[in-house]
Amino acid sequence: MWFYLSEHEKFNDFGNEGARIWHETNIPYAVWKPESTRTLSMTYYPSEALKNNGSLYAHVFFARSGYPIDPSDPEYQPLNCFGRTHPVATYLPKRKADKKKSLLGNPKDSDESHVEVEEVDGKDSDLKDEGPVEWVSYWKPNVTINLVDDFTRYPQHGVPPNIYPYLLVEPSTINYYPTVFFNEFWLLRDKLILINETVSELPLNLEVSPISMTKWQLFQQIDQSFQIHRSYGSMLDGESDELKRVFLEGNPYLLGVTMFVSMLHSVFDFLAFKNDIQFWNKNKSMEGLSAKSVVLNFICQFIIFLYLLDNDTSWMILASSGVGVCIEFWKIGKAMRIEVDRSGMIPRLRFHDRESYASNKTKEYDDIAIKFLSYVLLLLVVGFSIYSLAYERHKSWYSWILSSLTSCVYMFGFIMMCPQLFINYKLKSVAHLPWRQMTYKFLNTIIDDLFAFVIKMPMLHRLSVFRDDVIFLIYLYQRWVYPVDKTRVNEFGFGGEDESVDTKKISDQEDDKKTN
């Protein structure tokens, strides 16, 4: 094997010793031995042309032992040597300027707003709307050359389309040379090095090794799958690198546990969603339930949806959030009566309390809880918004309002569950709650607690993970301390005492029939 570096895409300067970087002999092909893998680490000193957006290519040639690769050599035989070319310097769009700025006009933050942020992928849709794009070169510090272990006899006109671009066919014999695969599967974007005039030396790690046909095809299929997901919008740019990083840097046992727990999380999410729909669909009475909390949950979900829409989120996540908003609005229709007022120029929605909610103490306790909690929530929103306005940068005033509201929803969302705790305390009962749905949600919070210790995240977010635990523990305490009152309505709108009376009447009628 001969490895050359050249600034020209076509290479024929075989006599240039300065261009030859690496030479290896007696490399076994399709033989899995320790000596089959060869490595070399070195430092490359870039030329002035390369520092100014120049190109650089790796030219790799293989030949049978004892045969030259130079066509001008008298002993050169085309059937016994072959080569491939691979770019070592790649071009990506220049880092675009951060659109965020200090809304208060802080000079320091204004200067920082011009700091460039790294693009995750060269196919960013935002670049299309910003006019001409300036491209800069990046250095690939790792070049892995894999010789594919493939002896398959392909039909002349039936080569699989995913293999055909890699086959180097010799025209006279219709045979193909060993397939050379430049493996960049594990080369993550953040490992690339920006090439500019200040760079004086660059690291270069070379490796030549065999690869099985199955592993090669697996890498191709995964990369193709990532491209399809990005084109459909179901995967954001850069998420493929994050997924690869999990396999590269994660503990395999921890990864297995995480995958298993993630599956459980999805199952519990589905069950909680199903039982939540069933509960509100069959619920006939709002006695003991907080209607204000249902409205607040809808507002919170709607704020989160607007925040995701403002931050260019994947359409799949937007669709999921949008469905959640629609379900929360549907639950308002179950908790309250919604009427369309057409008396004015513009039709308006009017919300009225249901009789089962307004005719007892539930509404009174709900109003008291919301009154005091709204003061707490207002202080939190105002305080955090002022801090965010003074010390953080935003794209616009609209983005600042959305981010402030969303942050409060994420961090202090447990406050929305407190009115129900207050109602339970005043009524001394929890028989009206959807316990099956809450059980699945509580199991999910336990899984979230596990992720809080396993996955790297900000401290504030890690602390916010445990907010639901406190609420659910209080719910469990209330369920234990308050005895079951069979005269109260259950989650399906029926009372236990009424059911016993009906059962007694039926049994009396059956006894009368037997007597007759």
Short mmCIF file of C-alpha atoms in Angstrom, two decimals:
data_model
loop_
_atom_site.label_atom_id
_atom_site.label_comp_id
_atom_site.label_asym_id
_atom_site.label_seq_id
_atom_site.Cartn_x
_atom_site.Cartn_y
_atom_site.Cartn_z
CA MET A 1 0.00 0.00 0.00
CA TRP A 2 1.13 3.50 -0.89
CA PHE A 3 -0.51 6.57 0.64
CA TYR A 4 0.03 9.97 -1.00
CA LEU A 5 -1.28 13.44 -0.17
CA SER A 6 -1.72 15.90 -3.02
CA GLU A 7 -3.59 19.11 -3.72
CA HIS A 8 -4.64 17.72 -7.12
CA GLU A 9 -7.52 15.31 -7.59
CA LYS A 10 -5.63 13.27 -10.18
CA PHE A 11 -2.25 11.94 -9.13
CA ASN A 12 0.67 10.68 -11.24
CA ASP A 13 3.70 12.09 -9.42
CA PHE A 14 4.83 8.73 -8.05
CA GLY A 15 8.47 9.77 -7.91
CA ASN A 16 7.78 12.59 -5.44
CA GLU A 17 9.02 11.33 -2.08
CA GLY A 18 7.55 14.36 -0.31
CA ALA A 19 4.03 13.42 -1.40
CA ARG A 20 4.34 9.84 -0.18
CA ILE A 21 3.19 9.80 3.44
CA TRP A 22 2.90 6.10 4.18
CA HIS A 23 4.02 2.80 2.74
CA GLU A 24 3.17 -0.69 4.01
CA THR A 25 4.17 -4.13 2.72
CA ASN A 26 2.89 -7.69 3.19
CA ILE A 27 -0.67 -6.65 4.01
CA PRO A 28 -2.89 -9.77 4.09
CA TYR A 29 -6.14 -9.40 2.18
CA ALA A 30 -9.32 -10.98 3.61
CA VAL A 31 -7.26 -12.57 6.36
CA TRP A 32 -8.30 -11.63 9.89
CA LYS A 33 -5.03 -11.43 11.77
CA PRO A 34 -3.47 -8.81 14.06
CA GLU A 35 -1.07 -7.84 11.29
CA SER A 36 -4.01 -7.13 8.98
CA THR A 37 -4.53 -3.77 10.71
CA ARG A 38 -1.86 -1.11 10.22
CA THR A 39 -1.94 2.37 11.80
CA LEU A 40 0.08 5.55 11.59
CA SER A 41 -0.23 8.83 13.52
CA MET A 42 1.54 11.91 12.26
CA THR A 43 1.44 15.69 12.07
CA TYR A 44 0.74 17.37 8.75
CA TYR A 45 1.95 20.89 8.00
CA PRO A 46 -0.52 22.60 5.64
CA SER A 47 0.58 24.73 2.72
CA GLU A 48 -0.51 28.33 2.18
CA ALA A 49 -2.93 27.21 -0.53
CA LEU A 50 -4.61 24.77 1.84
CA LYS A 51 -4.91 27.47 4.51
CA ASN A 52 -6.80 29.63 2.02
CA ASN A 53 -9.64 27.22 1.19
CA GLY A 54 -7.39 24.92 -0.83
CA SER A 55 -8.08 21.25 -1.51
CA LEU A 56 -6.19 18.18 -0.38
CA TYR A 57 -6.70 14.58 -1.51
CA ALA A 58 -5.52 11.22 -0.24
CA HIS A 59 -4.43 8.87 -3.04
CA VAL A 60 -4.23 5.25 -1.91
CA PHE A 61 -2.77 2.57 -4.17
CA PHE A 62 -2.62 -1.18 -3.64
CA ALA A 63 -0.64 -3.74 -5.59
CA ARG A 64 0.35 -7.37 -5.33
CA SER A 65 3.68 -7.81 -3.59
CA GLY A 66 6.53 -7.19 -6.00
CA TYR A 67 4.52 -5.17 -8.55
CA PRO A 68 4.85 -1.37 -9.03
CA ILE A 69 2.00 1.12 -9.16
CA ASP A 70 3.71 3.63 -11.47
CA PRO A 71 2.40 3.24 -15.05
CA SER A 72 5.76 4.45 -16.37
CA ASP A 73 7.57 1.53 -14.75
CA PRO A 74 8.49 -1.27 -17.25
CA GLU A 75 7.18 -3.94 -14.88
CA TYR A 76 3.83 -2.23 -14.39
CA GLN A 77 0.81 -4.51 -14.85
CA PRO A 78 -2.70 -2.94 -14.66
CA LEU A 79 -4.33 -6.17 -13.46
CA ASN A 80 -2.13 -6.32 -10.35
CA CYS A 81 -2.66 -2.83 -8.93
CA PHE A 82 -5.48 -0.38 -8.28
CA GLY A 83 -6.07 2.87 -6.44
CA ARG A 84 -8.68 5.17 -4.95
CA THR A 85 -8.88 8.90 -4.16
CA HIS A 86 -10.48 10.47 -1.11
CA PRO A 87 -10.70 14.14 -0.02
CA VAL A 88 -9.01 14.88 3.31
CA ALA A 89 -10.26 18.48 3.35
CA THR A 90 -14.02 18.88 3.07
CA TYR A 91 -16.06 22.02 2.44
CA LEU A 92 -18.98 23.03 4.61
CA PRO A 93 -21.02 26.26 4.83
CA LYS A 94 -19.40 28.98 6.87
CA ARG A 95 -20.66 29.30 10.40
CA LYS A 96 -23.54 31.69 10.33
CA ALA A 97 -23.87 34.60 12.73
CA ASP A 98 -26.07 34.14 15.74
CA LYS A 99 -29.35 35.98 15.22
CA LYS A 100 -29.88 36.43 18.94
CA LYS A 101 -29.20 39.82 20.51
CA SER A 102 -29.64 41.72 23.73
CA LEU A 103 -33.09 43.28 23.64
CA LEU A 104 -32.00 45.95 26.14
CA GLY A 105 -29.11 47.04 23.92
CA ASN A 106 -26.27 45.85 26.16
CA PRO A 107 -23.06 46.66 24.21
CA LYS A 108 -21.27 43.57 25.49
CA ASP A 109 -24.08 41.28 24.42
CA SER A 110 -24.36 43.10 21.11
CA ASP A 111 -20.75 42.23 20.38
CA GLU A 112 -21.39 38.63 21.33
CA SER A 113 -24.31 38.51 18.95
CA HIS A 114 -21.82 38.56 16.08
CA VAL A 115 -20.07 35.47 17.37
CA GLU A 116 -20.50 32.71 14.87
CA VAL A 117 -22.21 29.51 15.89
CA GLU A 118 -21.39 26.22 14.27
CA GLU A 119 -23.72 24.75 11.71
CA VAL A 120 -24.66 21.17 12.42
CA ASP A 121 -25.01 20.16 8.80
CA GLY A 122 -24.28 21.73 5.47
CA LYS A 123 -27.89 21.20 4.42
CA ASP A 124 -29.36 23.70 6.84
CA SER A 125 -32.55 25.17 5.41
CA ASP A 126 -31.89 28.59 6.94
CA LEU A 127 -28.92 29.10 4.64
CA LYS A 128 -31.16 29.14 1.58
CA ASP A 129 -32.85 32.31 2.74
CA GLU A 130 -29.66 34.25 3.47
CA GLY A 131 -28.36 34.73 -0.05
CA PRO A 132 -24.94 33.51 -1.20
CA VAL A 133 -23.26 31.03 1.11
CA GLU A 134 -19.54 31.16 1.87
CA TRP A 135 -17.91 27.75 2.15
CA VAL A 136 -14.84 27.01 4.26
CA SER A 137 -12.63 23.95 4.48
CA TYR A 138 -12.41 21.51 7.38
CA TRP A 139 -9.71 18.96 8.09
CA LYS A 140 -10.52 15.28 8.62
CA PRO A 141 -8.12 14.12 11.35
CA ASN A 142 -8.93 10.43 10.83
CA VAL A 143 -8.69 8.53 7.55
CA THR A 144 -9.72 4.88 7.84
CA ILE A 145 -9.18 2.69 4.77
CA ASN A 146 -11.14 -0.57 4.82
CA LEU A 147 -10.60 -3.38 2.34
CA VAL A 148 -13.95 -5.13 1.97
CA ASP A 149 -13.82 -8.91 2.31
CA ASP A 150 -15.95 -9.67 -0.73
CA PHE A 151 -15.64 -12.56 -3.19
CA THR A 152 -19.23 -12.51 -4.44
CA ARG A 153 -19.82 -13.39 -8.10
CA TYR A 154 -22.22 -10.69 -9.29
CA PRO A 155 -24.20 -10.86 -12.56
CA GLN A 156 -22.81 -8.49 -15.14
CA HIS A 157 -26.00 -6.42 -15.23
CA GLY A 158 -27.31 -7.32 -11.79
CA VAL A 159 -24.97 -5.62 -9.33
CA PRO A 160 -26.94 -4.26 -6.32
CA PRO A 161 -27.31 -0.45 -6.59
CA ASN A 162 -25.74 0.14 -3.16
CA ILE A 163 -22.60 -1.79 -4.15
CA TYR A 164 -22.23 -0.72 -7.77
CA PRO A 165 -20.68 2.76 -7.06
CA TYR A 166 -17.86 1.14 -5.07
CA LEU A 167 -16.95 -1.56 -7.61
CA LEU A 168 -13.87 -0.91 -9.71
CA VAL A 169 -14.31 -3.19 -12.73
CA GLU A 170 -11.52 -4.15 -15.13
CA PRO A 171 -13.03 -3.85 -18.65
CA SER A 172 -11.14 -6.61 -20.43
CA THR A 173 -11.83 -9.39 -17.92
CA ILE A 174 -15.09 -8.01 -16.42
CA ASN A 175 -13.63 -8.74 -12.98
CA TYR A 176 -13.59 -6.25 -10.12
CA TYR A 177 -10.70 -5.20 -7.90
CA PRO A 178 -10.94 -5.44 -4.09
CA THR A 179 -13.38 -2.81 -2.86
CA VAL A 180 -11.83 0.11 -0.97
CA PHE A 181 -14.12 1.82 1.57
CA PHE A 182 -13.08 5.07 3.24
CA ASN A 183 -14.87 4.62 6.53
CA GLU A 184 -16.17 7.91 7.95
CA PHE A 185 -19.06 6.41 9.92
CA TRP A 186 -17.47 7.24 13.29
CA LEU A 187 -16.03 10.59 12.17
CA LEU A 188 -18.28 13.05 14.01
CA ARG A 189 -18.80 16.62 12.91
CA ASP A 190 -17.28 18.17 16.02
CA LYS A 191 -14.04 16.26 15.37
CA LEU A 192 -13.42 18.21 12.16
CA ILE A 193 -10.85 21.01 12.40
CA LEU A 194 -11.41 24.37 10.74
CA ILE A 195 -8.58 25.25 8.35
CA ASN A 196 -7.56 28.91 8.26
CA GLU A 197 -4.43 31.05 8.09
CA THR A 198 -3.67 30.60 11.79
CA VAL A 199 -3.36 26.81 11.57
CA SER A 200 0.29 25.70 11.47
CA GLU A 201 -0.06 21.94 11.98
CA LEU A 202 -2.82 19.36 11.76
CA PRO A 203 -3.10 15.87 13.29
CA LEU A 204 -3.57 12.93 10.94
CA ASN A 205 -4.41 9.40 12.09
CA LEU A 206 -4.28 6.75 9.38
CA GLU A 207 -5.51 3.17 9.47
CA VAL A 208 -5.82 0.39 6.94
CA SER A 209 -7.76 -2.72 7.95
CA PRO A 210 -10.19 -5.31 6.56
CA ILE A 211 -13.96 -5.09 6.96
CA SER A 212 -16.57 -7.78 6.49
CA MET A 213 -19.25 -7.46 3.84
CA THR A 214 -21.99 -7.50 6.49
CA LYS A 215 -20.45 -4.68 8.52
CA TRP A 216 -19.83 -2.58 5.43
CA GLN A 217 -23.45 -2.96 4.29
CA LEU A 218 -24.66 -2.17 7.82
CA PHE A 219 -22.77 1.14 7.82
CA GLN A 220 -24.24 2.00 4.43
CA GLN A 221 -27.80 1.14 5.47
CA ILE A 222 -27.57 3.22 8.65
CA ASP A 223 -26.19 6.25 6.81
CA GLN A 224 -28.89 5.92 4.18
CA SER A 225 -31.54 5.68 6.89
CA PHE A 226 -30.22 8.86 8.53
CA GLN A 227 -30.40 10.70 5.20
CA ILE A 228 -34.00 9.58 4.61
CA HIS A 229 -35.05 10.68 8.10
CA ARG A 230 -33.39 14.08 7.63
CA SER A 231 -35.13 14.56 4.27
CA TYR A 232 -38.51 13.75 5.83
CA GLY A 233 -37.87 16.06 8.78
CA SER A 234 -38.12 13.26 11.36
CA MET A 235 -34.47 13.77 12.38
CA LEU A 236 -32.78 17.08 13.00
CA ASP A 237 -29.34 17.84 11.60
CA GLY A 238 -26.72 16.62 14.03
CA GLU A 239 -28.93 14.06 15.78
CA SER A 240 -27.19 11.24 13.92
CA ASP A 241 -23.87 12.35 15.45
CA GLU A 242 -25.44 12.37 18.91
CA LEU A 243 -26.73 8.85 18.37
CA LYS A 244 -23.30 7.66 17.24
CA ARG A 245 -21.73 9.36 20.25
CA VAL A 246 -23.90 7.21 22.53
CA PHE A 247 -22.34 4.06 21.05
CA LEU A 248 -18.84 5.52 21.00
CA GLU A 249 -18.63 6.95 24.50
CA GLY A 250 -21.34 5.07 26.40
CA ASN A 251 -20.99 2.00 28.57
CA PRO A 252 -22.53 -1.00 26.72
CA TYR A 253 -24.31 -2.27 29.85
CA LEU A 254 -25.63 1.19 30.58
CA LEU A 255 -26.72 1.51 26.96
CA GLY A 256 -28.67 -1.75 27.18
CA VAL A 257 -30.39 -0.66 30.37
CA THR A 258 -31.20 2.71 28.81
CA MET A 259 -32.77 1.08 25.73
CA PHE A 260 -34.86 -1.26 27.89
CA VAL A 261 -36.00 1.55 30.16
CA SER A 262 -36.82 3.73 27.15
CA MET A 263 -39.10 0.99 25.83
CA LEU A 264 -40.85 0.83 29.20
CA HIS A 265 -41.18 4.61 29.16
CA SER A 266 -42.91 4.48 25.77
CA VAL A 267 -45.29 1.73 26.92
CA PHE A 268 -46.22 3.61 30.09
CA ASP A 269 -46.69 6.82 28.09
CA PHE A 270 -49.13 5.05 25.78
CA LEU A 271 -51.04 3.45 28.66
CA ALA A 272 -51.27 6.75 30.54
CA PHE A 273 -52.51 8.46 27.37
CA LYS A 274 -55.13 5.73 26.74
CA ASN A 275 -56.45 5.76 30.30
CA ASP A 276 -56.53 9.56 30.38
CA ILE A 277 -58.77 9.56 27.28
CA GLN A 278 -60.97 6.81 28.74
CA PHE A 279 -61.36 8.65 32.05
CA TRP A 280 -62.47 11.96 30.54
CA ASN A 281 -64.63 10.23 27.94
CA LYS A 282 -66.61 8.33 30.62
CA ASN A 283 -66.54 11.03 33.29
CA LYS A 284 -70.03 12.38 34.06
CA SER A 285 -69.29 14.56 37.08
CA MET A 286 -66.74 17.25 37.85
CA GLU A 287 -67.25 16.90 41.59
CA GLY A 288 -63.83 16.84 43.27
CA LEU A 289 -61.93 17.65 40.05
CA SER A 290 -60.17 20.94 39.32
CA ALA A 291 -61.55 22.51 36.13
CA LYS A 292 -59.10 25.40 36.44
CA SER A 293 -56.16 22.97 36.25
CA VAL A 294 -57.53 21.56 32.97
CA VAL A 295 -57.60 25.07 31.47
CA LEU A 296 -54.12 25.86 32.77
CA ASN A 297 -52.76 22.61 31.31
CA PHE A 298 -54.16 23.58 27.92
CA ILE A 299 -52.50 27.00 28.15
CA CYS A 300 -49.18 25.41 29.10
CA GLN A 301 -49.35 22.90 26.23
CA PHE A 302 -50.22 25.69 23.80
CA ILE A 303 -47.25 27.80 24.98
CA ILE A 304 -44.90 24.84 24.51
CA PHE A 305 -46.30 24.27 21.00
CA LEU A 306 -45.66 27.92 20.03
CA TYR A 307 -42.16 27.71 21.50
CA LEU A 308 -41.35 24.60 19.45
CA LEU A 309 -42.78 26.25 16.35
CA ASP A 310 -40.57 29.33 16.90
CA ASN A 311 -37.40 27.22 17.26
CA ASP A 312 -37.56 25.24 13.99
CA THR A 313 -38.35 21.90 15.62
CA SER A 314 -38.85 18.66 13.70
CA TRP A 315 -42.32 18.28 12.24
CA MET A 316 -42.81 14.98 14.08
CA ILE A 317 -42.26 16.66 17.45
CA LEU A 318 -44.53 19.51 16.36
CA ALA A 319 -47.22 17.03 15.35
CA SER A 320 -46.97 15.25 18.70
CA SER A 321 -47.21 18.54 20.58
CA GLY A 322 -50.10 19.68 18.39
CA VAL A 323 -52.06 16.50 19.12
CA GLY A 324 -51.45 17.10 22.84
CA VAL A 325 -52.86 20.63 22.52
CA CYS A 326 -55.99 19.30 20.78
CA ILE A 327 -56.51 16.66 23.50
CA GLU A 328 -56.14 19.25 26.27
CA PHE A 329 -58.74 21.45 24.52
CA TRP A 330 -61.05 18.43 24.20
CA LYS A 331 -60.68 17.85 27.95
CA ILE A 332 -61.84 21.44 28.55
CA GLY A 333 -65.03 20.51 26.71
CA LYS A 334 -65.50 17.62 29.12
CA ALA A 335 -64.74 19.71 32.18
CA MET A 336 -66.77 22.79 31.14
CA ARG A 337 -69.58 23.72 28.78
CA ILE A 338 -68.31 25.53 25.68
CA GLU A 339 -70.71 27.74 23.73
CA VAL A 340 -70.16 29.84 20.62
CA ASP A 341 -71.34 33.44 21.07
CA ARG A 342 -72.37 34.87 17.69
CA SER A 343 -73.91 38.08 19.01
CA GLY A 344 -70.95 40.23 18.02
CA MET A 345 -69.07 40.79 14.80
CA ILE A 346 -66.58 38.00 15.63
CA PRO A 347 -67.81 34.69 17.09
CA ARG A 348 -66.35 34.02 20.52
CA LEU A 349 -66.11 30.98 22.75
CA ARG A 350 -67.71 31.17 26.18
CA PHE A 351 -66.91 28.72 28.95
CA HIS A 352 -69.45 27.82 31.62
CA ASP A 353 -68.99 25.63 34.70
CA ARG A 354 -70.87 22.36 34.80
CA GLU A 355 -73.56 21.93 37.43
CA SER A 356 -71.69 19.08 39.13
CA TYR A 357 -68.72 21.42 39.52
CA ALA A 358 -70.49 24.63 40.55
CA SER A 359 -73.16 23.14 42.84
CA ASN A 360 -70.76 21.92 45.53
CA LYS A 361 -67.63 22.99 47.37
CA THR A 362 -65.31 21.91 44.53
CA LYS A 363 -65.53 25.25 42.70
CA GLU A 364 -65.01 27.22 45.92
CA TYR A 365 -61.88 25.26 46.85
CA ASP A 366 -60.59 25.40 43.27
CA ASP A 367 -60.95 29.20 43.19
CA ILE A 368 -59.10 29.56 46.49
CA ALA A 369 -56.22 27.34 45.32
CA ILE A 370 -55.88 29.09 41.96
CA LYS A 371 -56.02 32.51 43.63
CA PHE A 372 -53.00 31.91 45.87
CA LEU A 373 -51.06 29.81 43.37
CA SER A 374 -51.49 32.44 40.67
CA TYR A 375 -49.64 34.90 42.91
CA VAL A 376 -46.72 32.46 43.24
CA LEU A 377 -46.71 31.68 39.53
CA LEU A 378 -46.88 35.36 38.61
CA LEU A 379 -43.87 36.15 40.79
CA LEU A 380 -41.91 33.28 39.23
CA VAL A 381 -42.79 34.32 35.67
CA VAL A 382 -41.97 38.00 36.26
CA GLY A 383 -38.72 37.23 38.10
CA PHE A 384 -37.45 34.77 35.53
CA SER A 385 -38.50 37.00 32.62
CA ILE A 386 -36.58 39.98 34.04
CA TYR A 387 -33.50 37.79 34.57
CA SER A 388 -33.75 36.40 31.02
CA LEU A 389 -34.18 39.89 29.55
CA ALA A 390 -31.16 41.27 31.42
CA TYR A 391 -28.65 38.42 31.02
CA GLU A 392 -29.70 36.39 27.97
CA ARG A 393 -29.98 37.09 24.28
CA HIS A 394 -33.09 36.49 22.12
CA LYS A 395 -34.08 36.77 18.47
CA SER A 396 -37.01 39.10 19.17
CA TRP A 397 -39.40 40.30 21.84
CA TYR A 398 -41.81 37.56 20.78
CA SER A 399 -39.10 34.93 21.30
CA TRP A 400 -38.30 36.39 24.73
CA ILE A 401 -41.93 36.17 25.83
CA LEU A 402 -42.25 32.60 24.54
CA SER A 403 -38.97 31.41 26.06
CA SER A 404 -39.81 33.00 29.42
CA LEU A 405 -43.26 31.42 29.54
CA THR A 406 -41.95 28.05 28.34
CA SER A 407 -39.14 28.01 30.88
CA CYS A 408 -41.63 28.65 33.66
CA VAL A 409 -43.89 25.90 32.33
CA TYR A 410 -41.00 23.44 32.24
CA MET A 411 -39.50 24.39 35.59
CA PHE A 412 -42.61 25.13 37.66
CA GLY A 413 -45.23 22.96 35.96
CA PHE A 414 -45.88 21.08 39.18
CA ILE A 415 -47.70 24.18 40.50
CA MET A 416 -50.52 23.35 38.08
CA MET A 417 -51.12 20.11 39.99
CA CYS A 418 -51.37 21.79 43.38
CA PRO A 419 -55.03 22.92 43.10
CA GLN A 420 -56.09 19.27 42.93
CA LEU A 421 -54.12 18.56 46.10
CA PHE A 422 -55.91 21.40 47.86
CA ILE A 423 -59.33 20.13 46.72
CA ASN A 424 -58.48 16.63 47.96
CA TYR A 425 -57.44 18.08 51.30
CA LYS A 426 -60.65 20.07 51.75
CA LEU A 427 -62.93 17.25 50.59
CA LYS A 428 -60.97 14.61 52.54
CA SER A 429 -61.30 12.23 49.60
CA VAL A 430 -59.43 11.05 46.49
CA ALA A 431 -62.09 8.72 45.06
CA HIS A 432 -62.69 11.07 42.13
CA LEU A 433 -59.15 10.83 40.68
CA PRO A 434 -58.11 8.70 37.64
CA TRP A 435 -55.75 6.48 39.61
CA ARG A 436 -54.95 4.08 36.80
CA GLN A 437 -53.67 6.88 34.57
CA MET A 438 -51.78 8.47 37.47
CA THR A 439 -50.11 5.13 38.26
CA TYR A 440 -48.61 4.95 34.77
CA LYS A 441 -47.48 8.56 35.02
CA PHE A 442 -45.87 7.86 38.38
CA LEU A 443 -43.97 4.90 36.87
CA ASN A 444 -42.76 7.23 34.13
CA THR A 445 -41.49 9.72 36.69
CA ILE A 446 -39.42 6.93 38.27
CA ILE A 447 -37.90 6.24 34.85
CA ASP A 448 -37.23 9.98 34.41
CA ASP A 449 -35.43 9.94 37.76
CA LEU A 450 -33.15 7.20 36.43
CA PHE A 451 -32.40 9.24 33.31
CA ALA A 452 -31.64 12.26 35.49
CA PHE A 453 -28.67 10.39 36.96
CA VAL A 454 -27.61 8.63 33.76
CA ILE A 455 -27.85 11.33 31.09
CA LYS A 456 -25.83 14.54 31.13
CA MET A 457 -28.13 17.56 31.60
CA PRO A 458 -28.15 21.00 33.28
CA MET A 459 -28.55 21.03 37.05
CA LEU A 460 -31.80 23.03 36.95
CA HIS A 461 -33.33 20.52 34.55
CA ARG A 462 -32.11 17.64 36.70
CA LEU A 463 -33.78 19.18 39.74
CA SER A 464 -36.99 19.81 37.82
CA VAL A 465 -37.21 16.09 37.01
CA PHE A 466 -38.03 15.39 40.65
CA ARG A 467 -40.90 17.89 40.83
CA ASP A 468 -43.57 15.33 39.87
CA ASP A 469 -42.23 12.88 42.45
CA VAL A 470 -43.13 15.26 45.27
CA ILE A 471 -46.67 15.74 43.95
CA PHE A 472 -47.28 12.03 43.40
CA LEU A 473 -45.95 11.17 46.85
CA ILE A 474 -48.45 13.65 48.32
CA TYR A 475 -51.19 12.03 46.23
CA LEU A 476 -50.22 8.62 47.59
CA TYR A 477 -50.23 9.98 51.12
CA GLN A 478 -53.70 11.43 50.58
CA ARG A 479 -54.94 8.11 49.22
CA TRP A 480 -53.62 6.37 52.32
CA VAL A 481 -54.84 8.88 54.90
CA TYR A 482 -58.33 9.51 53.49
CA PRO A 483 -60.74 6.53 53.87
CA VAL A 484 -62.83 5.39 50.92
CA ASP A 485 -66.19 7.15 50.91
CA LYS A 486 -68.62 5.01 48.90
CA THR A 487 -71.19 7.79 48.81
CA ARG A 488 -68.91 9.89 46.59
CA VAL A 489 -68.89 9.55 42.83
CA ASN A 490 -66.11 7.47 41.31
CA GLU A 491 -64.06 8.15 38.20
CA PHE A 492 -66.95 7.00 35.96
CA GLY A 493 -69.52 9.31 37.55
CA PHE A 494 -71.30 6.67 39.65
CA GLY A 495 -71.75 6.61 43.41
CA GLY A 496 -71.16 3.49 45.45
CA GLU A 497 -74.25 3.96 47.64
CA ASP A 498 -76.56 4.35 44.65
CA GLU A 499 -75.17 1.18 43.16
CA SER A 500 -75.83 -0.74 46.40
CA VAL A 501 -79.43 0.57 46.51
CA ASP A 502 -80.03 -0.54 42.91
CA THR A 503 -78.54 -3.94 43.66
CA LYS A 504 -80.80 -4.31 46.72
CA LYS A 505 -83.89 -3.47 44.63
CA ILE A 506 -82.94 -6.07 42.03
CA SER A 507 -82.41 -8.74 44.67
CA ASP A 508 -85.81 -7.91 46.26
CA GLN A 509 -87.53 -8.26 42.91
CA GLU A 510 -85.88 -11.64 42.35
CA ASP A 511 -87.07 -12.81 45.78
CA ASP A 512 -90.65 -11.76 44.93
CA LYS A 513 -90.50 -13.74 41.68
CA LYS A 514 -89.32 -16.84 43.52
CA THR A 515 -92.18 -16.47 46.06
CA ASN A 516 -94.80 -16.17 43.33
#
